[in-house]
CSV table of C-alpha atoms and ligand atoms in Angstrom, one decimal:
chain,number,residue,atom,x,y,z
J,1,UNK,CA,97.1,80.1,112.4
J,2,UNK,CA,99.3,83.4,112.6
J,3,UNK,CA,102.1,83.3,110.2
J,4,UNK,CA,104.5,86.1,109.8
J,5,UNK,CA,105.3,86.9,105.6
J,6,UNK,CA,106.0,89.8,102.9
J,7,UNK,CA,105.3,90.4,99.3
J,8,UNK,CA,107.8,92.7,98.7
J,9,UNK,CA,111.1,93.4,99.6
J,10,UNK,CA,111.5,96.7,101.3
J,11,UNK,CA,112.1,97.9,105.2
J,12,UNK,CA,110.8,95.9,108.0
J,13,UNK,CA,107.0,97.5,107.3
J,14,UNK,CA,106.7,95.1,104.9
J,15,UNK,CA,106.0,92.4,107.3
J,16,UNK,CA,103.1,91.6,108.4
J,17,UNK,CA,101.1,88.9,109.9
J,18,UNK,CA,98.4,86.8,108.1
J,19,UNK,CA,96.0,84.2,108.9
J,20,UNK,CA,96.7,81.0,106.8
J,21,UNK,CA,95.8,77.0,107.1
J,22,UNK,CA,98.8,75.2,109.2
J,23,UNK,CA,101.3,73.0,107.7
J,24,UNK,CA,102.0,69.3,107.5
J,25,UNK,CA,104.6,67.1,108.5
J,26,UNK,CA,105.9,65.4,105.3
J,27,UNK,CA,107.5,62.6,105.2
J,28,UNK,CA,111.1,63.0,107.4
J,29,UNK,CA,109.7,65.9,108.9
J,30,UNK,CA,107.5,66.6,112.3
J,31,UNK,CA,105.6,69.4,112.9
J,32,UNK,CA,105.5,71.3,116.6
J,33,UNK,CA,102.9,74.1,118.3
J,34,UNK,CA,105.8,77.2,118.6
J,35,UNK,CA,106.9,78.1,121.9
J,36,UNK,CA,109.3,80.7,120.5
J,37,UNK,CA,110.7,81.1,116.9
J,38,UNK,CA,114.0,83.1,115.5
J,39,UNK,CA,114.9,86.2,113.6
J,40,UNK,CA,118.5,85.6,111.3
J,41,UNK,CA,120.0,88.3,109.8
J,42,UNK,CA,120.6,86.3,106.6
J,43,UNK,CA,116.7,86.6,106.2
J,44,UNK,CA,116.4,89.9,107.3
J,45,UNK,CA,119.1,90.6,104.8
J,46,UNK,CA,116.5,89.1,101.8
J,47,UNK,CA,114.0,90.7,103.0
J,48,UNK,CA,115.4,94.2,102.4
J,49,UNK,CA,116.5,93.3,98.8
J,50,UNK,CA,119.9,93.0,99.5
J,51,UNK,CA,120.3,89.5,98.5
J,52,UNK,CA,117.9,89.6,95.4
J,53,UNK,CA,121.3,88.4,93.0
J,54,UNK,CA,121.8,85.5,95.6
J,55,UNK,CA,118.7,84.4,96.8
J,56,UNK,CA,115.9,85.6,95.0
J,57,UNK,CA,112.6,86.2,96.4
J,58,UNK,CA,109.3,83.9,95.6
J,59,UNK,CA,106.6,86.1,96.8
J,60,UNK,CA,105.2,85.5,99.3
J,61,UNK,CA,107.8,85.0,101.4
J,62,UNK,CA,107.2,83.0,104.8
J,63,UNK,CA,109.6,84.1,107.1
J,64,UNK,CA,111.4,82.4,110.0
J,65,UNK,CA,114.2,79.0,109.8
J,66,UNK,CA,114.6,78.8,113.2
J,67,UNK,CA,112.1,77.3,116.2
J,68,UNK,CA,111.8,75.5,119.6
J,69,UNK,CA,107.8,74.0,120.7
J,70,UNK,CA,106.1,70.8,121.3
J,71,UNK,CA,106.1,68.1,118.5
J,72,UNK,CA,102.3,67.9,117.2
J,73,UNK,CA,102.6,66.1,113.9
J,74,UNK,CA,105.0,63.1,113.3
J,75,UNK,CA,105.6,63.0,109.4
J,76,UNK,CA,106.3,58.9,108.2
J,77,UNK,CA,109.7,57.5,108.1
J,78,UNK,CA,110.0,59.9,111.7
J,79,UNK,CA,110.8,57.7,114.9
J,80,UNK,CA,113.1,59.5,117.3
J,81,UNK,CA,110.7,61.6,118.7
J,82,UNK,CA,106.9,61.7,119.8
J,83,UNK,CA,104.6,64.0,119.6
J,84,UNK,CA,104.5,66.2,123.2
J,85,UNK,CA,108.4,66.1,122.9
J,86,UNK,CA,110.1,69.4,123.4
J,87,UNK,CA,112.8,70.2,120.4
J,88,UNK,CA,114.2,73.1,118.4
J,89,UNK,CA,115.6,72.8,115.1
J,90,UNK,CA,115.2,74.0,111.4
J,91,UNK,CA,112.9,74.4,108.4
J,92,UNK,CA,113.2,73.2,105.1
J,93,UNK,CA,113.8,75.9,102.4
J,94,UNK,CA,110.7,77.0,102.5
J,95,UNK,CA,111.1,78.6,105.8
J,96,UNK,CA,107.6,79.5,108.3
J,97,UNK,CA,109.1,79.3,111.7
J,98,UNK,CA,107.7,82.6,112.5
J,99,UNK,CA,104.1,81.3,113.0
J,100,UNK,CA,101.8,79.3,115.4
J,101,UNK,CA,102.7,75.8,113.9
J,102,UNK,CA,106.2,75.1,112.0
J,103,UNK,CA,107.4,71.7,109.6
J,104,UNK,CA,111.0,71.5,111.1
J,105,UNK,CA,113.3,69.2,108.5
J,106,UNK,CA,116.0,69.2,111.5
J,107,UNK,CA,115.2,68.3,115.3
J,108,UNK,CA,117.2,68.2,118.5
J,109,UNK,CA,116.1,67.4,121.9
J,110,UNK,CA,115.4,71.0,123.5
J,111,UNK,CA,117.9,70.6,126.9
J,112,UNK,CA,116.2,71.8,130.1
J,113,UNK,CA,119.0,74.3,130.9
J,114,UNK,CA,117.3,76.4,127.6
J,115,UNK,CA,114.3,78.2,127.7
J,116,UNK,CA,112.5,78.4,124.7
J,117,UNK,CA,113.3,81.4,123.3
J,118,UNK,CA,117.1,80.5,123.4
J,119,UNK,CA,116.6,76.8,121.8
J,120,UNK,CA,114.7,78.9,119.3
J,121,UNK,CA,118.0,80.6,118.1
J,122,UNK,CA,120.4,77.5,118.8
J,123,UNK,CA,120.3,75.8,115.7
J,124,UNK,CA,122.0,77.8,113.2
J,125,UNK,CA,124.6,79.2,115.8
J,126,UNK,CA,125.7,75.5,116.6
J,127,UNK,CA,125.5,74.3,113.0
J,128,UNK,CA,127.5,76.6,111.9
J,129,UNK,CA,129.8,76.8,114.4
J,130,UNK,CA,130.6,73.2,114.3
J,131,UNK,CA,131.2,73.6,110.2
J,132,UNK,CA,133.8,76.2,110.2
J,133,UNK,CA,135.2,75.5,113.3
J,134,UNK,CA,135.9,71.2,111.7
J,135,UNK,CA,137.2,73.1,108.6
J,136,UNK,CA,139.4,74.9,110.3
J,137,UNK,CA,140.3,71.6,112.5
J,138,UNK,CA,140.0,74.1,115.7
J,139,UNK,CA,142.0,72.2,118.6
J,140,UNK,CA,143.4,72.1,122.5
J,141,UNK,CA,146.7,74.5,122.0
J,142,UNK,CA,145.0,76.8,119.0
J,143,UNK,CA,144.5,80.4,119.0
J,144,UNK,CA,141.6,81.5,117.2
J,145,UNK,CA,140.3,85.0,116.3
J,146,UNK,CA,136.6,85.3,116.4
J,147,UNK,CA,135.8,88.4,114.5
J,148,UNK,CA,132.1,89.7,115.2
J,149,UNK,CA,132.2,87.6,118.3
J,150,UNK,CA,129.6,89.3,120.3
J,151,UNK,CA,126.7,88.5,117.4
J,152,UNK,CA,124.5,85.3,117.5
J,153,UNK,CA,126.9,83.1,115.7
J,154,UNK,CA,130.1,84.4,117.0
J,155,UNK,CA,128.8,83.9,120.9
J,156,UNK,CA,128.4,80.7,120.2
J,157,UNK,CA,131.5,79.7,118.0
J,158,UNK,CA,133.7,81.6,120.8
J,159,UNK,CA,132.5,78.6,123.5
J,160,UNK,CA,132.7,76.2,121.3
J,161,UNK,CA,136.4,76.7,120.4
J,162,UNK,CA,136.7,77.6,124.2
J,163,UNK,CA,135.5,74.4,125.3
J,164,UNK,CA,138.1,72.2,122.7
J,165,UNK,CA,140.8,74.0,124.8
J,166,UNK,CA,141.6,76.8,121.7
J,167,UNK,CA,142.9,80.5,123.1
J,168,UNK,CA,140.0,82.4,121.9
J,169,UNK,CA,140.7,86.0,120.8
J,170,UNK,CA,137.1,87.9,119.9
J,171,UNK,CA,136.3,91.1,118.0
J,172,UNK,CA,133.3,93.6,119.4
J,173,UNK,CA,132.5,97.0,120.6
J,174,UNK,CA,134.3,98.2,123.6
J,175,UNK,CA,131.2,98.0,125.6
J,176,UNK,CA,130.7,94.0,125.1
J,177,UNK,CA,134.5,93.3,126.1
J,178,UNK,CA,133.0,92.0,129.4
J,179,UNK,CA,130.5,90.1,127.9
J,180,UNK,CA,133.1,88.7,125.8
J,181,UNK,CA,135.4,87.6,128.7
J,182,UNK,CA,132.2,86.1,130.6
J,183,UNK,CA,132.0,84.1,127.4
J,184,UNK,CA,136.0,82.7,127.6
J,185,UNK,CA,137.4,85.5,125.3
J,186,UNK,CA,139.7,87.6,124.9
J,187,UNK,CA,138.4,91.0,124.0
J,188,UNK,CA,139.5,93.3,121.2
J,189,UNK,CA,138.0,95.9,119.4
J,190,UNK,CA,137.6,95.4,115.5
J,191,UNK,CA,138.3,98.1,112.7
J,192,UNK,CA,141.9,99.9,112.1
J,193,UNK,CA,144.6,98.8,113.9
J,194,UNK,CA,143.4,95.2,114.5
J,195,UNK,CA,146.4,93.2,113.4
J,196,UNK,CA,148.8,95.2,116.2
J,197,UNK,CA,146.6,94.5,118.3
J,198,UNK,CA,145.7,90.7,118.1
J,199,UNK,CA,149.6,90.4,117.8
J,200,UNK,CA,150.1,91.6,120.9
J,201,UNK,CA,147.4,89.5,122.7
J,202,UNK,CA,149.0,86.5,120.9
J,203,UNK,CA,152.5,86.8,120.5
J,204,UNK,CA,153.1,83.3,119.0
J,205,UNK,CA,150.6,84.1,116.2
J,206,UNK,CA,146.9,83.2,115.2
J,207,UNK,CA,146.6,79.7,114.2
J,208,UNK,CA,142.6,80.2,112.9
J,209,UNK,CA,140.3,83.0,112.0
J,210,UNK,CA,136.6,82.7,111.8
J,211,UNK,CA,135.1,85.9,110.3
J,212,UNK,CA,131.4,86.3,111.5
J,213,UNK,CA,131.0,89.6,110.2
J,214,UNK,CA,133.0,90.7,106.5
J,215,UNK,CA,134.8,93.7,105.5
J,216,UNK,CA,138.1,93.1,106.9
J,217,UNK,CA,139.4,90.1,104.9
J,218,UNK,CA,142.7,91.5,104.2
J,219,UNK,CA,143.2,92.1,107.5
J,220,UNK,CA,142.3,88.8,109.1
J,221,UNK,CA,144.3,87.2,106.1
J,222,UNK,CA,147.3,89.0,107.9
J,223,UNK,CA,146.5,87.7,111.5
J,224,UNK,CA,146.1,83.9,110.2
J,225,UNK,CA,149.6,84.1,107.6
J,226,UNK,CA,147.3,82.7,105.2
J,227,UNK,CA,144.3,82.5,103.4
J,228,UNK,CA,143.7,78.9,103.9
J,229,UNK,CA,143.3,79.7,107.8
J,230,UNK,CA,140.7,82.1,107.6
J,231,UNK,CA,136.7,80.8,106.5
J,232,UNK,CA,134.3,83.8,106.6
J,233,UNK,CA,130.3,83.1,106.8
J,234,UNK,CA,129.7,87.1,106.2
J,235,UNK,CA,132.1,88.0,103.6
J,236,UNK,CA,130.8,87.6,99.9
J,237,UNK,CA,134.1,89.0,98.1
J,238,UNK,CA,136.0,85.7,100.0
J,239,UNK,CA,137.4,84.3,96.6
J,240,UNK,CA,139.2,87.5,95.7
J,241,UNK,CA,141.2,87.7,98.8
J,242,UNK,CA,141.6,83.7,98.6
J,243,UNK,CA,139.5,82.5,101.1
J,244,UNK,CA,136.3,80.0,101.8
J,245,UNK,CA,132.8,81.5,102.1
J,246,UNK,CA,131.0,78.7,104.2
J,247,UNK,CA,127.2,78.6,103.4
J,248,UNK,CA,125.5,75.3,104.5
J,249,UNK,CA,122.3,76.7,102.4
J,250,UNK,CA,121.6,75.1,98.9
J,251,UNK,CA,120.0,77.1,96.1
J,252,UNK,CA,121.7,79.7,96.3
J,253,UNK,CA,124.1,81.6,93.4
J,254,UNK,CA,126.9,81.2,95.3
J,255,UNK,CA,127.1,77.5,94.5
J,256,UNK,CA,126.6,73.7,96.5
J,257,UNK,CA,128.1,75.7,99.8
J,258,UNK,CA,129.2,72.9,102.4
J,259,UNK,CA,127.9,69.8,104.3
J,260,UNK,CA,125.7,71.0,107.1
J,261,UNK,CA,127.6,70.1,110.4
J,262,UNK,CA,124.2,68.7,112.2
J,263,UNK,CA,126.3,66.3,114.0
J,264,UNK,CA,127.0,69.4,116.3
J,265,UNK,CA,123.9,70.1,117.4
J,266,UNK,CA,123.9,66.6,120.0
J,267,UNK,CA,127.3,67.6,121.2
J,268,UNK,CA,126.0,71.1,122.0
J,269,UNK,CA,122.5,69.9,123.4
J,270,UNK,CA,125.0,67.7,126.0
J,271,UNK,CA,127.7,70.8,126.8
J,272,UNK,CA,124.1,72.9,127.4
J,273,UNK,CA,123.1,70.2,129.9
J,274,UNK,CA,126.5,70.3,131.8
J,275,UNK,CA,125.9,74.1,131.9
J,276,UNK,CA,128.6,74.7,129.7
J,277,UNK,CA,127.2,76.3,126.3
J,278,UNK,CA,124.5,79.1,126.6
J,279,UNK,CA,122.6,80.6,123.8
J,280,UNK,CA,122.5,84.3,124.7
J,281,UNK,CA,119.8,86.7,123.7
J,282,UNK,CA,119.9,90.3,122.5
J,283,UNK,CA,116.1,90.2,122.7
J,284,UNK,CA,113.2,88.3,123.3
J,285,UNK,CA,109.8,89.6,121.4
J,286,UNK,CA,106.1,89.1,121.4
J,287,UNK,CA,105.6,87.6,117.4
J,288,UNK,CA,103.1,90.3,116.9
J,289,UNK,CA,106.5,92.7,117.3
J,290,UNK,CA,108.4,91.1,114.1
J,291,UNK,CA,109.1,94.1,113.0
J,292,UNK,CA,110.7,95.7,116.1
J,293,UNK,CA,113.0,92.5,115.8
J,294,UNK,CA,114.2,92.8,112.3
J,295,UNK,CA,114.5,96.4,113.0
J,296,UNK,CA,116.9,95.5,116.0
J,297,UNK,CA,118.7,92.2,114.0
J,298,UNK,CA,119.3,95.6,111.2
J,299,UNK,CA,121.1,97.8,113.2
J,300,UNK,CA,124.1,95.3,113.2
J,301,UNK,CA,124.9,95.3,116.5
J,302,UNK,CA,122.6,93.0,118.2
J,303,UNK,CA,124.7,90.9,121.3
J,304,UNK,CA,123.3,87.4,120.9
J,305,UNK,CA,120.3,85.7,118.7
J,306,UNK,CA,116.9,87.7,118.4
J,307,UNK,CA,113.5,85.7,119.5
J,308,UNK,CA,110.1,85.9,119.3
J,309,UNK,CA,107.8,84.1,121.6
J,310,UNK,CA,104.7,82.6,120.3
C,1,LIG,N1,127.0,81.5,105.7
C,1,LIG,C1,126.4,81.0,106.8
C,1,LIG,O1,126.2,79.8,106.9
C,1,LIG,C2,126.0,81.9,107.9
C,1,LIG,C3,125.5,81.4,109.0
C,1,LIG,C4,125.2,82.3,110.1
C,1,LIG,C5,125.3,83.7,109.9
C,1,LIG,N2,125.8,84.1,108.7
C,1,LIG,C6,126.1,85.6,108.4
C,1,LIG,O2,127.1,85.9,109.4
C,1,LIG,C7,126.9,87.3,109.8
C,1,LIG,C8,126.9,87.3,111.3
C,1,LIG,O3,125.7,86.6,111.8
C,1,LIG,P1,125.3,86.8,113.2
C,1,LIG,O4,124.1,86.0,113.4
C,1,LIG,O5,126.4,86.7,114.2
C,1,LIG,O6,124.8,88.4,113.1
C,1,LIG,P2,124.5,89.4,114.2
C,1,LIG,O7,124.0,88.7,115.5
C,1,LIG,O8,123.5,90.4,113.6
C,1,LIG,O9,125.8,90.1,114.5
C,1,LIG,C9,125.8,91.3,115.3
C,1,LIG,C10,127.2,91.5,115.8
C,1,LIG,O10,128.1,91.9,114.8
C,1,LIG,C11,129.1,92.7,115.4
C,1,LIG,N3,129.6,93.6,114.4
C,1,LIG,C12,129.0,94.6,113.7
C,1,LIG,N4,129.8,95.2,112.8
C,1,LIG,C13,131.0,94.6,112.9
C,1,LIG,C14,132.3,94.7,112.2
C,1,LIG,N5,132.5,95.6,111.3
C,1,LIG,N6,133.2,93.8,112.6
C,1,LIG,C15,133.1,92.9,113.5
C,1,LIG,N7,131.9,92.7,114.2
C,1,LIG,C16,130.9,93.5,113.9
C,1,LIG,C17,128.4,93.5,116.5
C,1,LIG,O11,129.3,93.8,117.5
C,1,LIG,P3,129.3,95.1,118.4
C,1,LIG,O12,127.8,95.4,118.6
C,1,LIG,O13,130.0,94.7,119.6
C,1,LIG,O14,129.9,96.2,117.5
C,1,LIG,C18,127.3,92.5,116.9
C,1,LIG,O15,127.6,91.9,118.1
C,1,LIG,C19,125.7,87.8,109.1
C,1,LIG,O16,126.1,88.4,107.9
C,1,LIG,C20,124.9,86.5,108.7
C,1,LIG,O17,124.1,86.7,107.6
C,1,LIG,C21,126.1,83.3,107.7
C-alpha cells in the first residue's frame, strides 16, 4: 500500500511516498481502507525540525494522525463497530494515516452530513475543543475570545462555545471576518491594538480565552484579568506568563499534558447530524500532493483543516 513518510527533517521535499506491507488492527484497535486522511500543523511542525527538543524524530517517520474510510480489520476486544462501517478517528503514536490502510486507536461514527475529507480532519479539532473549552468551564452567558479562530482548531472551538450559548469573540485576517461571522463570531483582527479592541466589542469583559495560535500571551492575559482564564494549545512559553499549555499527546518533553476529551467527539458527531457543527476545509488534495499540503498547512494561514483524499 502507499504510505506517505520522511527520513529527515527538512522542508516539505522530504516527503515522499513509499510502498510498504499494510498494518494490523491490534488488539483495541480496527483498521479502515482510507477514504481521506489529514494534514496537522503539529506534524508538519516535526517534520521541519522545529520540534526536535519536544518530540523527537524516530526515522522513518510515518506521517498522518488523522483519517475517515471503511473499517476492514476488527482488532480483539473491538465490538462497537463492523467492518464496512464508515468512521473517522485517530492513530496511535505511531501515526500512518496518510496511506491506503490506517490502525485507528480512536473511532467515531462518520455522520452523513460529513464528507470524507471533512471527517478526516474532525477528530483533533473536536478533541481538543472539548478539552480546553471543559477547562475553562465555557457556558450559556460567557464571552469567550478565540484567538486564531479562522484555523482548523479555532473554527471548530468557535461553534462549539457558540452552540453552549457563550458570546464568541474570534481573532483572523480582515479577509476571514465573514467567514468568521457565518461561523457565530464576532470578528476582530489579531496583533497590536487587540485588547482596545475586544474591550469594545465586549464591554462587560472577557470571561475565557482560548489561544489557538501563540505569541500574544500577555495580551490575552489582559483580555481574560487573569492567567487562570486563558489555556493556550500553540504557545510553548505558557508557564512564564502563568498560564496552561493543553497537549492531550503523551511522550512528549513537555510533560503528562491532559486527559483527552474523546467524550466530545459523540456530542459533535450528533450537533453534525442536526446540521449544526461543520468541519470546514482550507483544501482538499490528491495523497500523491502531500507536499502541496504541508506546504499550504506552513504558510500559517490556512482557513479550516487540510485533507488529502485517498
Ligand atoms: N496542544 C494541542 O493539543 C493542539 C491541538 C491542535 C492544534 N495545536 C496547535 O495549535 C495551533 C493552531 O492549530 P490549527 O490547526 O488551528 O492551525 P492552522 O489551521 O494552521 O491555523 C491557521 C490559522 O491561524 C491564524 N493565524 C496565523 N497567525 C496568527 C496570529 N499571529 N494570531 C492569530 N491567528 C493567527 C490564521 O488566520 P488568518 O489566515 O486569518 O491570518 C489561520 O486561520 C498550531 O500551532 C497547532 O500545532 C495544538
Amino acid at each position: 500500500m502507499r504510505a506517505v513518510q520522511y527520513a529527515e527533517y527538512g522542508p516539505s521535499s522530504v516527503l515522499s511516498i513509499v510502498d510498504v506491507p499494510p498494518p494490523h488492527a491490534g488488539r483495541g484497535q480496527i483498521r479502515i481502507a482510507v477514504r481521506a486522511s489529514s494534514v496537522s500543523p503539529g506534524e508538519v511542525k516535526q517534520r521541519s525540525g522545529a520540534m526536535r527538543e519536544v518530540l523527537p524524530a524516530v526515522f522513518p517517520v510515518r506521517t498522518g494522525y488523522e483519517a475517515a474510510g471503511v473499517v476492514d480489520e476488527v482488532g480483539e476486544g473491538v465490538s462497537d463497530v463492523n467492518v464496512g462501517d464508515g468512521v473517522f478517528g485517530t492513530t496511535s503514536s505511531e501515526r500512518g494515516a496518510n496511506a491506503d490502510h490506517a490502525v485507528l486507536a480512536v473511532w467515531t461514527p462518520r455522520p452523513a452530513t460529513w464528507t470524507w475529507e471533512e471527517a478526516a480532519g474532525a477528530t483533533g479539532a473536536v478533541e481538543t475543543s472539548f478539552r480546553v473549552l471543559d477547562r475553562l468551564a465555557v457556558t450559556r452567558g460567557d464571552t469567550v475570545l478565540v484567538q486564531g479562530a479562522a484555523g482548523g482548531t479555532g473554527t471548530v472551538a468557535v461553534q462549539i462555545a457558540v452552540e453552549r450559548g457563550a458570546t464568541v469573540i474570534g481573532t483572523a485576517s480582515e479577509h476571514n471576518h465573514d467567514f468568521l461571522r457565518s461561523l457565530g463570531a464576532k470578528p476582530t483582527t489579531y496583533g497590536p491594538g487587540l485588547v482596545e479592541r475586544v474591550r469594545s466589542l465586549a464591554p462587560s469583559g472577557v470571561n475565557a480565552v482560548f489561544d489557538c495560535a501563540g505569541g500574544a500571551l500577555p495580551d490575552l492575559v489582559a483580555i481574560a484579568g487573569d492567567p487562570a482564564r486563558v489555556v493556550t494549545v500553540a504557545d510553548l512559553d505558557a508557564a512564564t506568563h502563568g498560564v496552561h499549555l493543553s497537549i492531550a499527546s503523551a511522550g512528549t518533553t513537555l510533560g503528562p499534558g491532559d486527559p483527552p476529551a474523546v467524550y466530545g467527539l459523540p456530542i459533535a458527531v450528533e450537533l453534525a447530524a442536526q446540521g449544526r457543527l461543520r468541519i470546514p476545509l482550507a483544501g482538499t488534495f490528491p495523497l500523491a500532493e502531500i507536499v502541496a499540503a504541508h506546504t499550504l498547512s506552513e504558510t500559517g494561514h490556512a482557513r479550516g483543516k487540510i485533507s488529502l483524499l485517498h
